[in-house]
JSON list of C-alpha atoms in Angstrom, two decimals:
[
{"chain": "A", "resi": 25, "resn": "MET", "atom": "CA", "xyz": [-16.46, 67.29, 20.29]},
{"chain": "A", "resi": 26, "resn": "GLU", "atom": "CA", "xyz": [-12.80, 67.86, 21.15]},
{"chain": "A", "resi": 27, "resn": "LEU", "atom": "CA", "xyz": [-11.90, 64.32, 20.10]},
{"chain": "A", "resi": 28, "resn": "PHE", "atom": "CA", "xyz": [-13.59, 64.78, 16.72]},
{"chain": "A", "resi": 29, "resn": "LEU", "atom": "CA", "xyz": [-11.79, 68.10, 16.21]},
{"chain": "A", "resi": 30, "resn": "ARG", "atom": "CA", "xyz": [-8.41, 66.48, 16.95]},
{"chain": "A", "resi": 31, "resn": "TRP", "atom": "CA", "xyz": [-9.24, 63.63, 14.59]},
{"chain": "A", "resi": 32, "resn": "LEU", "atom": "CA", "xyz": [-10.10, 66.12, 11.87]},
{"chain": "A", "resi": 33, "resn": "LEU", "atom": "CA", "xyz": [-6.92, 68.15, 12.45]},
{"chain": "A", "resi": 34, "resn": "TYR", "atom": "CA", "xyz": [-4.73, 65.04, 12.35]},
{"chain": "A", "resi": 35, "resn": "THR", "atom": "CA", "xyz": [-6.48, 63.99, 9.15]},
{"chain": "A", "resi": 36, "resn": "LEU", "atom": "CA", "xyz": [-5.72, 67.35, 7.57]},
{"chain": "A", "resi": 37, "resn": "ALA", "atom": "CA", "xyz": [-2.12, 67.05, 8.79]},
{"chain": "A", "resi": 38, "resn": "LEU", "atom": "CA", "xyz": [-1.83, 63.63, 7.14]},
{"chain": "A", "resi": 39, "resn": "ILE", "atom": "CA", "xyz": [-3.23, 64.97, 3.87]},
{"chain": "A", "resi": 40, "resn": "PHE", "atom": "CA", "xyz": [-0.79, 67.89, 4.00]},
{"chain": "A", "resi": 41, "resn": "THR", "atom": "CA", "xyz": [2.05, 65.46, 4.72]},
{"chain": "A", "resi": 42, "resn": "SER", "atom": "CA", "xyz": [1.11, 63.38, 1.71]},
{"chain": "A", "resi": 43, "resn": "TRP", "atom": "CA", "xyz": [1.08, 66.54, -0.35]},
{"chain": "A", "resi": 44, "resn": "VAL", "atom": "CA", "xyz": [4.51, 67.72, 0.87]},
{"chain": "A", "resi": 45, "resn": "VAL", "atom": "CA", "xyz": [6.45, 64.47, 1.16]},
{"chain": "A", "resi": 46, "resn": "PRO", "atom": "CA", "xyz": [6.98, 62.56, -2.08]},
{"chain": "A", "resi": 47, "resn": "GLY", "atom": "CA", "xyz": [6.35, 58.85, -1.69]},
{"chain": "A", "resi": 48, "resn": "ILE", "atom": "CA", "xyz": [3.40, 59.14, 0.67]},
{"chain": "A", "resi": 49, "resn": "GLU", "atom": "CA", "xyz": [-0.01, 58.97, -0.95]},
{"chain": "A", "resi": 50, "resn": "VAL", "atom": "CA", "xyz": [-3.54, 59.04, 0.46]},
{"chain": "A", "resi": 51, "resn": "SER", "atom": "CA", "xyz": [-6.32, 58.23, -1.96]},
{"chain": "A", "resi": 52, "resn": "SER", "atom": "CA", "xyz": [-9.19, 60.12, -0.31]},
{"chain": "A", "resi": 53, "resn": "PHE", "atom": "CA", "xyz": [-10.25, 62.08, 2.74]},
{"chain": "A", "resi": 54, "resn": "LEU", "atom": "CA", "xyz": [-12.14, 59.11, 4.21]},
{"chain": "A", "resi": 55, "resn": "ASN", "atom": "CA", "xyz": [-9.07, 56.90, 3.82]},
{"chain": "A", "resi": 56, "resn": "ALA", "atom": "CA", "xyz": [-7.03, 59.57, 5.57]},
{"chain": "A", "resi": 57, "resn": "MET", "atom": "CA", "xyz": [-9.50, 59.52, 8.47]},
{"chain": "A", "resi": 58, "resn": "PHE", "atom": "CA", "xyz": [-9.18, 55.74, 8.66]},
{"chain": "A", "resi": 59, "resn": "VAL", "atom": "CA", "xyz": [-5.37, 55.95, 8.52]},
{"chain": "A", "resi": 60, "resn": "VAL", "atom": "CA", "xyz": [-5.36, 58.40, 11.42]},
{"chain": "A", "resi": 61, "resn": "VAL", "atom": "CA", "xyz": [-7.31, 55.86, 13.51]},
{"chain": "A", "resi": 62, "resn": "ILE", "atom": "CA", "xyz": [-4.86, 53.10, 12.53]},
{"chain": "A", "resi": 63, "resn": "ILE", "atom": "CA", "xyz": [-1.86, 55.29, 13.38]},
{"chain": "A", "resi": 64, "resn": "ALA", "atom": "CA", "xyz": [-3.42, 56.14, 16.74]},
{"chain": "A", "resi": 65, "resn": "LEU", "atom": "CA", "xyz": [-3.96, 52.44, 17.51]},
{"chain": "A", "resi": 66, "resn": "ILE", "atom": "CA", "xyz": [-0.40, 51.60, 16.47]},
{"chain": "A", "resi": 67, "resn": "ASN", "atom": "CA", "xyz": [0.97, 54.42, 18.62]},
{"chain": "A", "resi": 68, "resn": "THR", "atom": "CA", "xyz": [-1.13, 53.29, 21.56]},
{"chain": "A", "resi": 69, "resn": "PHE", "atom": "CA", "xyz": [-0.38, 49.57, 21.53]},
{"chain": "A", "resi": 70, "resn": "ILE", "atom": "CA", "xyz": [2.78, 48.83, 19.54]},
{"chain": "A", "resi": 71, "resn": "LYS", "atom": "CA", "xyz": [4.97, 51.94, 19.96]},
{"chain": "A", "resi": 72, "resn": "PRO", "atom": "CA", "xyz": [5.42, 51.69, 23.77]},
{"chain": "A", "resi": 73, "resn": "LEU", "atom": "CA", "xyz": [6.48, 48.06, 23.44]},
{"chain": "A", "resi": 74, "resn": "LEU", "atom": "CA", "xyz": [9.03, 48.92, 20.74]},
{"chain": "A", "resi": 75, "resn": "GLN", "atom": "CA", "xyz": [10.37, 51.82, 22.81]},
{"chain": "A", "resi": 76, "resn": "ILE", "atom": "CA", "xyz": [10.96, 49.54, 25.78]},
{"chain": "A", "resi": 77, "resn": "ILE", "atom": "CA", "xyz": [12.64, 46.89, 23.65]},
{"chain": "A", "resi": 78, "resn": "THR", "atom": "CA", "xyz": [14.90, 49.42, 21.90]},
{"chain": "A", "resi": 79, "resn": "LEU", "atom": "CA", "xyz": [15.67, 51.50, 25.00]},
{"chain": "A", "resi": 80, "resn": "PRO", "atom": "CA", "xyz": [19.42, 50.71, 25.06]},
{"chain": "A", "resi": 81, "resn": "ILE", "atom": "CA", "xyz": [19.95, 51.72, 21.41]},
{"chain": "A", "resi": 82, "resn": "ASN", "atom": "CA", "xyz": [17.74, 54.75, 21.96]},
{"chain": "A", "resi": 83, "resn": "ILE", "atom": "CA", "xyz": [19.94, 55.85, 24.86]},
{"chain": "A", "resi": 84, "resn": "LEU", "atom": "CA", "xyz": [23.10, 55.33, 22.78]},
{"chain": "A", "resi": 85, "resn": "THR", "atom": "CA", "xyz": [21.73, 57.45, 19.94]},
{"chain": "A", "resi": 86, "resn": "LEU", "atom": "CA", "xyz": [20.44, 60.13, 22.33]},
{"chain": "A", "resi": 87, "resn": "GLY", "atom": "CA", "xyz": [16.84, 59.51, 21.27]},
{"chain": "A", "resi": 88, "resn": "LEU", "atom": "CA", "xyz": [17.37, 59.69, 17.52]},
{"chain": "A", "resi": 89, "resn": "PHE", "atom": "CA", "xyz": [16.38, 56.05, 17.13]},
{"chain": "A", "resi": 90, "resn": "SER", "atom": "CA", "xyz": [12.84, 57.17, 17.98]},
{"chain": "A", "resi": 91, "resn": "LEU", "atom": "CA", "xyz": [12.71, 58.70, 14.51]},
{"chain": "A", "resi": 92, "resn": "VAL", "atom": "CA", "xyz": [13.46, 55.29, 13.03]},
{"chain": "A", "resi": 93, "resn": "ILE", "atom": "CA", "xyz": [10.73, 53.71, 15.15]},
{"chain": "A", "resi": 94, "resn": "ASN", "atom": "CA", "xyz": [8.23, 56.36, 14.02]},
{"chain": "A", "resi": 95, "resn": "ALA", "atom": "CA", "xyz": [9.17, 55.80, 10.38]},
{"chain": "A", "resi": 96, "resn": "LEU", "atom": "CA", "xyz": [8.79, 52.04, 10.69]},
{"chain": "A", "resi": 97, "resn": "LEU", "atom": "CA", "xyz": [5.40, 52.43, 12.35]},
{"chain": "A", "resi": 98, "resn": "LEU", "atom": "CA", "xyz": [4.27, 54.77, 9.56]},
{"chain": "A", "resi": 99, "resn": "MET", "atom": "CA", "xyz": [5.39, 52.14, 7.05]},
{"chain": "A", "resi": 100, "resn": "LEU", "atom": "CA", "xyz": [3.38, 49.56, 9.02]},
{"chain": "A", "resi": 101, "resn": "ALA", "atom": "CA", "xyz": [0.31, 51.79, 8.79]},
{"chain": "A", "resi": 102, "resn": "GLY", "atom": "CA", "xyz": [0.88, 52.05, 5.05]},
{"chain": "A", "resi": 103, "resn": "TYR", "atom": "CA", "xyz": [1.13, 48.29, 4.80]},
{"chain": "A", "resi": 104, "resn": "ILE", "atom": "CA", "xyz": [-2.04, 47.66, 6.82]},
{"chain": "A", "resi": 105, "resn": "THR", "atom": "CA", "xyz": [-4.43, 50.23, 5.39]},
{"chain": "A", "resi": 106, "resn": "PRO", "atom": "CA", "xyz": [-5.68, 50.26, 1.81]},
{"chain": "A", "resi": 107, "resn": "GLY", "atom": "CA", "xyz": [-5.56, 53.64, 0.09]},
{"chain": "A", "resi": 108, "resn": "PHE", "atom": "CA", "xyz": [-2.47, 54.76, 2.01]},
{"chain": "A", "resi": 109, "resn": "GLU", "atom": "CA", "xyz": [0.95, 54.09, 0.54]},
{"chain": "A", "resi": 110, "resn": "VAL", "atom": "CA", "xyz": [4.42, 54.76, 1.87]},
{"chain": "A", "resi": 111, "resn": "GLU", "atom": "CA", "xyz": [6.93, 53.97, -0.84]},
{"chain": "A", "resi": 112, "resn": "GLY", "atom": "CA", "xyz": [10.20, 53.79, 1.07]},
{"chain": "A", "resi": 113, "resn": "PHE", "atom": "CA", "xyz": [12.03, 54.32, 4.32]},
{"chain": "A", "resi": 114, "resn": "LEU", "atom": "CA", "xyz": [13.15, 57.88, 3.53]},
{"chain": "A", "resi": 115, "resn": "SER", "atom": "CA", "xyz": [9.61, 58.88, 2.66]},
{"chain": "A", "resi": 116, "resn": "ALA", "atom": "CA", "xyz": [8.43, 57.33, 5.91]},
{"chain": "A", "resi": 117, "resn": "LEU", "atom": "CA", "xyz": [11.18, 59.10, 7.85]},
{"chain": "A", "resi": 118, "resn": "PHE", "atom": "CA", "xyz": [10.39, 62.54, 6.42]},
{"chain": "A", "resi": 119, "resn": "GLY", "atom": "CA", "xyz": [6.67, 61.89, 6.71]},
{"chain": "A", "resi": 120, "resn": "SER", "atom": "CA", "xyz": [6.97, 60.88, 10.35]},
{"chain": "A", "resi": 121, "resn": "ILE", "atom": "CA", "xyz": [8.97, 64.03, 11.09]},
{"chain": "A", "resi": 122, "resn": "VAL", "atom": "CA", "xyz": [6.35, 66.23, 9.42]},
{"chain": "A", "resi": 123, "resn": "LEU", "atom": "CA", "xyz": [3.52, 64.41, 11.19]},
{"chain": "A", "resi": 124, "resn": "SER", "atom": "CA", "xyz": [5.33, 64.73, 14.52]},
{"chain": "A", "resi": 125, "resn": "LEU", "atom": "CA", "xyz": [5.69, 68.48, 14.03]},
{"chain": "A", "resi": 126, "resn": "PHE", "atom": "CA", "xyz": [1.99, 68.75, 13.22]},
{"chain": "A", "resi": 127, "resn": "ALA", "atom": "CA", "xyz": [1.12, 66.60, 16.24]},
{"chain": "A", "resi": 128, "resn": "LEU", "atom": "CA", "xyz": [3.17, 68.91, 18.43]},
{"chain": "A", "resi": 129, "resn": "GLY", "atom": "CA", "xyz": [1.31, 71.92, 17.07]},
{"chain": "A", "resi": 130, "resn": "ILE", "atom": "CA", "xyz": [-2.09, 70.26, 17.40]},
{"chain": "A", "resi": 131, "resn": "SER", "atom": "CA", "xyz": [-1.43, 69.23, 20.99]},
{"chain": "A", "resi": 132, "resn": "ARG", "atom": "CA", "xyz": [-0.41, 72.80, 21.84]},
{"chain": "A", "resi": 133, "resn": "ILE", "atom": "CA", "xyz": [-3.72, 74.11, 20.54]}
]
């Protein structure tokens, strides 16, 4: 039950992000649920590998390069999933920041 509740909260966070950030569009609630699953899979399998590869540049930028990685992974999710569009890097960057803030709040609950 807890997993379904988190999934639902992340879906609502993604819909709110698409509402707030121009350039990010989700076509329906079911597509948003599917996008959340895709983002979770990307964050589970691809993100740790990218963080290890980019560790030196991440250390030099004091961790700010993680924002770039998050934006690129959000763009990848937009490229993979139909019904979810991320129009540019700045939209992906702001969208990933908003989603990260929501994720922080959801994990605290």
